[in-house]
Short mmCIF file of C-alpha atoms in Angstrom, two decimals:
data_model
loop_
_atom_site.label_atom_id
_atom_site.label_comp_id
_atom_site.label_asym_id
_atom_site.label_seq_id
_atom_site.Cartn_x
_atom_site.Cartn_y
_atom_site.Cartn_z
CA UNK A 136 56.32 -34.31 100.86
CA UNK A 137 53.51 -36.12 102.68
CA UNK A 138 52.84 -39.84 102.50
CA UNK A 139 49.71 -39.10 100.52
CA UNK A 140 51.67 -37.12 97.96
CA UNK A 141 54.22 -39.93 97.59
CA UNK A 142 51.46 -42.43 96.81
CA UNK A 143 49.74 -40.23 94.25
CA UNK A 144 52.68 -39.18 92.08
CA UNK A 145 53.87 -42.63 90.93
CA UNK A 146 50.28 -43.65 90.08
CA UNK A 147 49.72 -40.51 88.05
CA UNK A 148 53.07 -40.86 86.29
CA UNK A 149 52.44 -44.49 85.38
CA UNK A 150 48.83 -44.00 84.29
CA UNK A 151 49.85 -41.54 81.59
CA UNK A 152 51.94 -44.26 79.91
CA UNK A 153 49.27 -46.94 80.03
CA UNK A 154 47.71 -45.86 76.68
CA UNK A 155 51.11 -46.49 75.07
CA UNK A 156 51.08 -50.04 76.48
CA UNK A 157 47.50 -50.60 75.31
CA UNK A 158 48.49 -49.25 71.90
CA UNK A 159 51.28 -51.82 71.57
CA UNK A 160 48.79 -54.61 72.27
CA UNK A 161 46.28 -53.31 69.70
CA UNK A 162 48.98 -52.86 67.06
CA UNK A 163 50.05 -56.47 67.60
CA UNK A 164 46.39 -57.42 67.22
CA UNK A 165 46.12 -55.51 63.94
CA UNK A 166 49.25 -57.06 62.49
CA UNK A 167 49.12 -60.58 63.90
CA UNK A 168 45.56 -61.38 65.06
CA UNK A 169 43.64 -60.85 61.82
CA UNK A 170 42.19 -64.36 61.57
CA UNK A 171 38.83 -65.50 63.01
CA UNK A 172 39.15 -67.27 66.36
CA UNK A 173 37.34 -70.31 64.94
CA UNK A 174 40.46 -70.97 62.83
CA UNK A 175 42.77 -71.04 65.86
CA UNK A 176 43.93 -74.59 65.13
CA UNK A 177 45.14 -73.64 61.66
CA UNK A 178 47.60 -70.99 62.88
CA UNK A 179 51.03 -72.60 63.29
CA UNK A 180 53.50 -70.86 65.65
CA UNK A 181 56.22 -69.11 63.64
CA UNK A 182 59.84 -70.25 63.73
CA UNK A 183 62.66 -67.89 62.85
CA UNK A 184 62.75 -64.11 62.70
CA UNK A 185 61.27 -63.90 59.20
CA UNK A 186 58.18 -65.89 60.13
CA UNK A 187 57.69 -63.89 63.33
CA UNK A 188 57.58 -60.73 61.23
CA UNK A 189 55.55 -62.01 58.30
CA UNK A 190 53.11 -64.68 59.45
CA UNK A 191 50.13 -64.56 61.80
CA UNK A 192 50.60 -65.49 65.46
CA UNK A 193 48.57 -68.05 67.40
CA UNK A 194 45.52 -66.69 69.18
CA UNK A 195 46.92 -67.78 72.55
CA UNK A 196 49.81 -65.34 72.16
CA UNK A 197 47.45 -62.43 71.60
CA UNK A 198 45.33 -63.53 74.57
CA UNK A 199 48.39 -63.70 76.84
CA UNK A 200 49.68 -60.28 75.75
CA UNK A 201 46.20 -58.78 76.01
CA UNK A 202 45.59 -60.45 79.35
CA UNK A 203 48.73 -58.90 80.85
CA UNK A 204 47.99 -55.44 79.42
CA UNK A 205 44.36 -55.53 80.53
CA UNK A 206 45.27 -56.83 84.00
CA UNK A 207 47.53 -53.79 84.45
CA UNK A 208 44.64 -51.65 83.25
CA UNK A 209 42.35 -53.08 85.93
CA UNK A 210 44.93 -52.23 88.59
CA UNK A 211 44.71 -48.61 87.41
CA UNK A 212 40.94 -48.62 86.93
CA UNK A 213 38.53 -46.32 88.75
CA UNK A 214 35.13 -47.96 88.26
CA UNK A 215 32.04 -45.82 87.92
CA UNK A 216 28.57 -46.87 86.77
CA UNK A 217 26.01 -44.78 84.88
CA UNK A 218 23.16 -44.94 87.38
CA UNK A 219 20.35 -44.17 84.93
CA UNK A 220 21.67 -46.34 82.09
CA UNK A 221 23.15 -49.24 84.00
CA UNK A 222 21.07 -51.79 82.02
CA UNK A 223 22.73 -50.83 78.76
CA UNK A 224 26.20 -50.38 80.21
CA UNK A 225 26.04 -53.82 81.85
CA UNK A 226 24.62 -55.53 78.74
CA UNK A 227 28.07 -56.90 77.69
CA UNK A 228 28.43 -58.53 81.12
CA UNK A 229 25.02 -60.19 80.75
CA UNK A 230 25.96 -61.21 77.20
CA UNK A 231 29.23 -62.76 78.40
CA UNK A 232 27.45 -64.58 81.24
CA UNK A 233 25.05 -66.06 78.70
CA UNK A 234 27.99 -67.20 76.56
CA UNK A 235 29.24 -69.15 79.58
CA UNK A 236 25.85 -70.83 79.94
CA UNK A 237 25.75 -71.63 76.21
CA UNK A 238 29.29 -73.01 76.37
CA UNK A 239 28.22 -75.50 79.05
CA UNK A 240 25.97 -77.33 76.55
CA UNK A 241 27.93 -76.67 73.37
CA UNK A 242 28.09 -79.23 70.58
CA UNK A 243 31.69 -78.07 69.98
CA UNK A 244 33.00 -77.70 73.56
CA UNK A 245 36.68 -77.12 72.80
CA UNK A 246 35.99 -74.49 70.15
CA UNK A 247 33.43 -72.79 72.39
CA UNK A 248 36.02 -72.44 75.16
CA UNK A 249 38.35 -70.64 72.74
CA UNK A 250 35.59 -68.35 71.48
CA UNK A 251 34.46 -67.49 75.01
CA UNK A 252 38.07 -66.76 75.99
CA UNK A 253 38.18 -64.30 73.07
CA UNK A 254 34.89 -62.78 74.23
CA UNK A 255 36.39 -62.40 77.70
CA UNK A 256 39.20 -60.28 76.22
CA UNK A 257 36.53 -58.22 74.43
CA UNK A 258 34.68 -57.63 77.70
CA UNK A 259 37.89 -56.72 79.55
CA UNK A 260 38.83 -54.26 76.79
CA UNK A 261 35.38 -52.67 77.11
CA UNK A 262 35.77 -52.18 80.86
CA UNK A 263 39.33 -50.86 80.49
CA UNK A 264 38.11 -48.34 77.94
CA UNK A 265 35.40 -47.18 80.34
CA UNK A 266 37.26 -47.28 83.63
CA UNK A 267 40.92 -46.65 82.77
CA UNK A 268 41.61 -45.16 79.35
CA UNK A 269 38.54 -42.92 79.46
CA UNK A 270 39.96 -41.16 82.51
CA UNK A 271 43.34 -40.18 81.02
CA UNK A 272 44.78 -38.74 77.83
CA UNK A 273 44.74 -41.32 75.02
CA UNK A 274 47.11 -39.58 72.62
CA UNK A 275 49.76 -42.34 73.00
CA UNK A 276 47.15 -44.96 72.12
CA UNK A 277 46.22 -43.21 68.87
CA UNK A 278 49.87 -42.53 68.07
CA UNK A 279 50.60 -46.25 68.24
CA UNK A 280 47.52 -47.14 66.18
CA UNK A 281 48.50 -44.60 63.53
CA UNK A 282 51.79 -46.44 63.21
CA UNK A 283 50.06 -49.81 63.10
CA UNK A 284 47.56 -48.73 60.44
CA UNK A 285 50.39 -47.25 58.39
CA UNK A 286 51.98 -50.70 58.27
CA UNK A 287 48.62 -52.22 57.31
CA UNK A 288 48.31 -49.70 54.46
CA UNK A 289 51.88 -50.30 53.27
CA UNK A 290 51.29 -54.05 53.11
CA UNK A 291 48.02 -53.43 51.29
CA UNK A 292 49.77 -51.28 48.72
CA UNK A 293 52.45 -53.93 48.33
CA UNK A 294 49.77 -56.53 47.61
CA UNK A 295 48.06 -54.33 45.05
CA UNK A 296 51.26 -53.38 43.23
CA UNK A 297 52.63 -56.87 42.65
CA UNK A 298 52.95 -58.55 46.03
CA UNK A 299 49.67 -60.43 45.72
CA UNK A 300 50.59 -61.74 42.27
CA UNK A 301 53.97 -62.88 43.57
CA UNK A 302 52.31 -64.69 46.48
CA UNK A 303 49.80 -66.26 44.10
CA UNK A 304 52.58 -67.69 41.92
CA UNK A 305 54.34 -69.12 44.97
CA UNK A 306 51.07 -70.64 46.16
CA UNK A 307 50.33 -72.29 42.82
CA UNK A 308 53.87 -73.65 42.75
CA UNK A 309 53.10 -75.75 45.83
CA UNK A 310 52.50 -79.40 44.91
CA UNK A 311 49.46 -79.64 47.21
CA UNK A 312 47.86 -76.22 46.63
CA UNK A 313 44.61 -77.81 45.48
CA UNK A 314 44.24 -79.44 48.90
CA UNK A 315 43.91 -76.06 50.66
CA UNK A 316 40.43 -74.90 51.81
CA UNK A 317 38.28 -73.62 48.97
CA UNK A 318 37.92 -70.15 50.52
CA UNK A 319 41.71 -69.82 50.77
CA UNK A 320 42.14 -70.79 47.11
CA UNK A 321 39.51 -68.22 46.10
CA UNK A 322 41.33 -65.55 48.12
CA UNK A 323 44.63 -66.38 46.43
CA UNK A 324 43.03 -66.22 42.98
CA UNK A 325 41.48 -62.80 43.62
CA UNK A 326 43.04 -59.37 43.12
CA UNK A 327 41.29 -57.99 46.21
CA UNK A 328 43.80 -57.02 48.90
CA UNK A 329 43.54 -58.03 52.56
CA UNK A 330 46.87 -56.90 54.08
CA UNK A 331 47.25 -58.46 57.55
CA UNK A 332 43.59 -59.53 57.84
CA UNK A 333 41.93 -62.82 57.01
CA UNK A 334 40.26 -61.51 53.86
CA UNK A 335 39.37 -58.24 52.09
CA UNK A 336 36.12 -57.46 53.90
CA UNK A 337 37.92 -57.66 57.24
CA UNK A 338 40.44 -55.06 56.06
CA UNK A 339 37.55 -52.83 55.02
CA UNK A 340 36.09 -53.30 58.51
CA UNK A 341 39.30 -52.17 60.22
CA UNK A 342 39.35 -49.03 58.07
CA UNK A 343 35.69 -48.29 58.84
CA UNK A 344 36.39 -48.66 62.56
CA UNK A 345 39.65 -46.71 62.92
CA UNK A 346 39.81 -44.23 60.04
CA UNK A 347 37.54 -41.55 61.63
CA UNK A 348 39.36 -41.34 64.97
CA UNK A 349 42.84 -41.55 63.43
CA UNK A 350 41.99 -38.83 60.91
CA UNK A 351 40.81 -36.63 63.78
CA UNK A 352 44.04 -37.29 65.66
CA UNK A 353 46.11 -36.24 62.66
CA UNK A 354 44.09 -33.06 62.23
CA UNK A 355 44.21 -32.11 65.90
CA UNK A 356 47.79 -33.15 66.73
CA UNK A 357 49.69 -31.57 63.83
CA UNK A 358 50.74 -28.02 64.81
CA UNK A 359 48.81 -25.39 62.88
CA UNK A 360 52.11 -23.63 62.12
CA UNK A 361 53.22 -26.61 60.01
CA UNK A 362 50.74 -25.97 57.22
CA UNK A 363 52.58 -27.98 54.56
CA UNK A 364 53.25 -30.89 56.95
CA UNK A 365 49.57 -30.96 57.92
CA UNK A 366 48.38 -31.13 54.30
CA UNK A 367 51.02 -33.71 53.32
CA UNK A 368 50.36 -36.08 56.22
CA UNK A 369 46.60 -35.80 55.88
CA UNK A 370 46.75 -36.43 52.13
CA UNK A 371 49.08 -39.39 52.63
CA UNK A 372 46.84 -40.95 55.28
CA UNK A 373 43.64 -40.41 53.29
CA UNK A 374 45.27 -41.80 50.14
CA UNK A 375 46.50 -44.87 52.03
CA UNK A 376 43.15 -45.56 53.65
CA UNK A 377 41.13 -44.73 50.54
CA UNK A 378 43.30 -46.81 48.23
CA UNK A 379 43.26 -49.86 50.49
CA UNK A 380 39.53 -49.52 51.10
CA UNK A 381 38.82 -49.37 47.37
CA UNK A 382 41.11 -52.28 46.53
CA UNK A 383 39.41 -54.53 49.09
CA UNK A 384 36.45 -54.55 46.72
CA UNK A 385 34.14 -54.70 49.73
CA UNK A 386 30.63 -54.07 48.47
CA UNK A 387 29.00 -53.88 51.90
CA UNK A 388 31.90 -51.70 53.06
CA UNK A 389 31.25 -49.23 50.24
CA UNK A 390 27.58 -48.87 51.18
CA UNK A 391 28.37 -48.61 54.90
CA UNK A 392 30.90 -45.85 54.18
CA UNK A 393 28.12 -43.93 52.38
CA UNK A 394 25.81 -44.36 55.38
CA UNK A 395 28.49 -43.24 57.86
CA UNK A 396 29.34 -40.23 55.67
CA UNK A 397 25.67 -39.32 55.46
CA UNK A 398 25.26 -39.54 59.23
CA UNK A 399 28.32 -37.34 59.73
CA UNK A 400 26.85 -34.71 57.41
CA UNK A 401 23.54 -34.79 59.27
CA UNK A 402 25.41 -33.82 62.44
CA UNK A 403 27.07 -30.88 60.68
CA UNK A 404 26.10 -27.23 61.11
CA UNK A 405 25.18 -26.73 57.46
CA UNK A 406 21.73 -25.21 56.92
CA UNK A 407 19.04 -27.80 56.29
CA UNK A 408 18.77 -26.97 52.60
CA UNK A 409 22.50 -27.38 52.08
CA UNK A 410 22.45 -30.65 54.02
CA UNK A 411 19.75 -32.01 51.73
CA UNK A 412 21.73 -31.05 48.63
CA UNK A 413 25.03 -32.48 49.91
CA UNK A 414 23.47 -35.71 51.18
CA UNK A 415 21.59 -36.17 47.91
CA UNK A 416 24.78 -35.71 45.90
CA UNK A 417 26.64 -38.11 48.19
CA UNK A 418 23.95 -40.77 47.84
CA UNK A 419 23.64 -40.36 44.09
CA UNK A 420 27.39 -40.37 43.55
CA UNK A 421 28.13 -43.17 46.03
CA UNK A 422 25.30 -45.50 45.06
CA UNK A 423 25.74 -44.71 41.37
CA UNK A 424 29.45 -45.45 41.56
CA UNK A 425 28.69 -48.65 43.46
CA UNK A 426 26.41 -50.04 40.78
CA UNK A 427 28.75 -48.90 38.03
CA UNK A 428 31.75 -50.68 39.58
CA UNK A 429 29.89 -53.85 40.49
CA UNK A 430 27.53 -54.20 37.53
CA UNK A 431 29.35 -57.36 36.44
CA UNK A 432 28.89 -58.79 39.92
CA UNK A 433 25.13 -58.25 39.74
CA UNK A 434 24.98 -59.63 36.22
CA UNK A 435 26.53 -62.85 37.54
CA UNK A 436 23.80 -63.12 40.15
CA UNK A 437 25.43 -61.51 43.22
CA UNK A 438 26.78 -64.88 44.32
CA UNK A 439 28.23 -63.77 47.67
CA UNK A 440 24.98 -62.04 48.66
CA UNK A 441 23.03 -65.15 47.70
CA UNK A 442 25.37 -67.31 49.76
CA UNK A 443 24.87 -65.05 52.78
CA UNK A 444 21.10 -65.51 52.61
CA UNK A 445 21.70 -69.26 52.79
CA UNK A 446 23.91 -68.84 55.87
CA UNK A 447 21.37 -66.54 57.51
CA UNK A 448 18.56 -68.98 56.83
CA UNK A 449 20.63 -71.74 58.43
CA UNK A 450 21.30 -69.60 61.50
CA UNK A 451 17.62 -68.69 61.82
CA UNK A 452 16.65 -72.36 61.53
CA UNK A 453 19.12 -73.36 64.24
CA UNK A 454 17.83 -70.55 66.48
CA UNK A 455 14.29 -71.87 66.10
CA UNK A 456 15.47 -75.33 67.12
CA UNK A 457 17.63 -74.08 70.02
CA UNK A 458 16.05 -70.76 71.09
CA UNK A 459 17.35 -70.46 74.65
CA UNK A 460 21.04 -71.42 74.71
CA UNK A 461 21.79 -72.11 71.06
CA UNK A 462 24.33 -74.78 70.18
CA UNK A 463 27.40 -73.15 71.71
CA UNK A 464 29.70 -70.20 70.86
CA UNK A 465 31.40 -70.74 67.48
CA UNK A 466 29.40 -73.87 66.66
CA UNK A 467 27.74 -72.66 63.46
CA UNK A 468 30.09 -74.58 61.14
CA UNK A 469 29.05 -77.92 62.62
CA UNK A 470 25.39 -76.94 62.48
CA UNK A 471 25.57 -75.66 58.91
CA UNK A 472 27.47 -78.71 57.69
CA UNK A 473 24.48 -80.79 58.73
CA UNK A 474 21.68 -78.60 57.34
CA UNK A 475 23.18 -76.79 54.35
CA UNK A 476 21.74 -77.34 50.85
CA UNK A 477 23.88 -79.66 48.70
CA UNK A 478 24.92 -76.89 46.32
CA UNK A 479 25.68 -74.30 49.00
CA UNK A 480 29.21 -73.22 49.92
CA UNK A 481 30.42 -74.28 53.34
CA UNK A 482 30.79 -71.52 55.95
CA UNK A 483 32.36 -71.49 59.41
CA UNK A 484 30.57 -68.27 60.43
CA UNK A 485 27.15 -66.79 59.67
CA UNK A 486 28.45 -63.53 58.14
CA UNK A 487 26.12 -61.68 60.48
CA UNK A 488 27.24 -61.20 64.08
CA UNK A 489 23.72 -60.70 65.40
CA UNK A 490 22.29 -63.85 63.82
CA UNK A 491 25.38 -65.75 64.89
CA UNK A 492 24.68 -64.79 68.49
CA UNK A 493 21.14 -66.11 68.17
CA UNK A 494 22.32 -69.38 66.61
CA UNK A 495 25.23 -69.91 69.00
CA UNK A 496 23.77 -68.67 72.30
CA UNK A 497 20.03 -68.42 71.71
CA UNK A 498 17.68 -65.47 71.54
CA UNK A 499 18.76 -64.09 74.98
CA UNK A 500 22.38 -63.98 73.83
CA UNK A 501 21.38 -62.08 70.70
CA UNK A 502 19.24 -59.67 72.73
CA UNK A 503 22.02 -58.88 75.20
CA UNK A 504 24.51 -58.31 72.37
CA UNK A 505 22.06 -56.13 70.45
CA UNK A 506 21.33 -54.10 73.61
CA UNK A 507 25.04 -53.45 73.92
CA UNK A 508 25.41 -52.28 70.31
CA UNK A 509 22.19 -50.26 70.10
CA UNK A 510 22.55 -48.85 73.61
CA UNK A 511 26.09 -47.68 72.90
CA UNK A 512 25.09 -46.07 69.60
CA UNK A 513 22.03 -44.35 71.03
CA UNK A 514 23.09 -43.22 74.49
CA UNK A 515 26.64 -42.15 73.55
CA UNK A 516 25.61 -40.43 70.31
CA UNK A 517 27.16 -36.98 69.76
CA UNK A 518 25.17 -34.11 71.21
CA UNK A 519 25.59 -30.40 71.72
CA UNK A 520 27.66 -27.74 70.02
CA UNK A 521 31.10 -28.31 68.59
CA UNK A 522 30.88 -32.09 68.33
CA UNK A 523 33.13 -32.03 65.24
CA UNK A 524 35.96 -30.91 67.53
CA UNK A 525 35.64 -33.87 69.93
CA UNK A 526 37.20 -37.33 69.97
CA UNK A 527 33.84 -38.77 70.95
CA UNK A 528 32.24 -37.94 67.62
CA UNK A 529 34.88 -39.78 65.59
CA UNK A 530 34.98 -42.74 67.97
CA UNK A 531 31.21 -42.98 67.58
CA UNK A 532 31.38 -42.84 63.78
CA UNK A 533 33.92 -45.66 63.71
CA UNK A 534 31.86 -47.78 66.09
CA UNK A 535 28.79 -47.14 63.92
CA UNK A 536 30.65 -48.42 60.85
CA UNK A 537 31.79 -51.54 62.72
CA UNK A 538 28.29 -52.20 64.09
CA UNK A 539 26.74 -51.89 60.62
CA UNK A 540 29.30 -54.21 59.08
CA UNK A 541 28.29 -56.78 61.68
CA UNK A 542 25.06 -57.18 59.69
CA UNK A 543 27.05 -58.70 56.81
CA UNK A 544 30.35 -59.93 58.28
CA UNK A 545 31.90 -61.59 61.34
CA UNK A 546 34.03 -58.82 62.83
CA UNK A 547 33.08 -59.93 66.34
CA UNK A 548 35.12 -63.10 65.79
CA UNK A 549 38.27 -61.38 64.49
CA UNK A 550 40.50 -60.09 67.35
CA UNK A 551 42.01 -57.33 65.18
CA UNK A 552 38.50 -55.89 64.83
CA UNK A 553 36.66 -56.92 67.99
CA UNK A 554 39.26 -55.97 70.60
CA UNK A 555 39.64 -52.32 69.51
CA UNK A 556 35.89 -52.05 68.85
CA UNK A 557 35.01 -53.06 72.41
CA UNK A 558 37.68 -50.75 73.80
CA UNK A 559 36.22 -47.88 71.77
CA UNK A 560 32.75 -48.71 73.11
CA UNK A 561 34.16 -48.44 76.62
CA UNK A 562 35.68 -45.06 75.81
CA UNK A 563 32.32 -43.86 74.54
CA UNK A 564 30.57 -44.98 77.73
CA UNK A 565 33.27 -43.35 79.82
CA UNK A 566 32.34 -39.98 78.35
CA UNK A 567 28.67 -40.65 79.09
CA UNK A 568 29.40 -41.57 82.71
CA UNK A 569 31.53 -38.48 83.25
CA UNK A 570 28.72 -36.26 81.98
CA UNK A 571 26.25 -38.03 84.29
CA UNK A 572 28.52 -37.75 87.32
CA UNK A 573 27.88 -34.01 87.52
CA UNK A 574 30.15 -31.12 88.54
CA UNK A 575 32.10 -33.25 91.01
CA UNK A 576 32.72 -36.13 88.61
CA UNK A 577 36.05 -37.46 87.52
CA UNK A 578 37.82 -35.95 84.57
CA UNK A 579 38.05 -37.87 81.33
CA UNK A 580 40.72 -38.20 78.69
CA UNK A 581 37.98 -37.67 76.11
CA UNK A 582 37.09 -34.22 74.93
CA UNK A 583 33.41 -33.78 75.68
#
């Protein structure tokens, strides 16, 4: 064997196991990193085996684990840039650079450092998706995430069928329970499940992001000869995801799911007339069911929607005052505490990732972030025949759901959501770069 052959074999053998390593990191993120980074000081390190298994872990632990995994990924990376679309591919780098500038003049310097560190992991995950995982088979990654989401669903079911009530009783038995933050008390008094995430809407966001690609993996990986096994596992997964999604009570999530389903149908091969009929029925049934389920919520004045408008107004006002560099990554709570109406609920985040970028890092920061989201959705959109048989289509659908939820939530600030979302964006761009590289380009782990 030649020296060249000896150097190639170990690299190839190790690279095929890297998705398994990345999968372990993302599963840990799903199970232990479900809180917003702005709450990093409230997460106490666990002590004892039981707490390690049950409670959330400090953000620093997730950053260390992710940093090691991503560093290994960079050692295996084979960088390639999309020559004609480099502006959009590099938008996250420009966005991150602007976060560094905004951090330098932050009104909450310590918090901004933590938020920017989290954003750095997001950026690294994006590049690893594009330059490492996009070049090899990712089946081990999805296998690990299927296991992780199964645990998330099991815990969600446990909460719905008695676990949440048991936790509520234990919480109210605490002598100081009334001293907890108001939002935590409201969460404990609600029947909406949240599993390992900070609150129900975040769980809905994880399902929107990962359900399409994991469903595709189940369909494509189960041998066709195992007909009963295929039906059973698919039904079990859909029931788990559907049940948890419904029990989150996420109103925005419901509407986003309708939009994503509609978009998927528009990409289908059904004749135009049939598409119109199916989409119409989906919209009528979905929107009708939405208003039927939440009619009481609207009768009470849609309080959460009203509160969001107040947060958005505060973010817009702060952007107008600090249009270039904002007030620093993660600083909205301090800003809002100063300008909020007396009767408004306090909020640590804007509940809109795009407006939060404008408030925290100025209009340029919001533009760079929006270029990343819109550029990824537009330039990596599914094209050509047979897209329903490709990983790319389902990755794109999940990223679309996550991007839309960013209009109403703060998924960018939750590691369990943001880290896999950025990695998926990198995978999508990897497929685009391979197609642009021409006949002599590198092969990709994605089916194009």
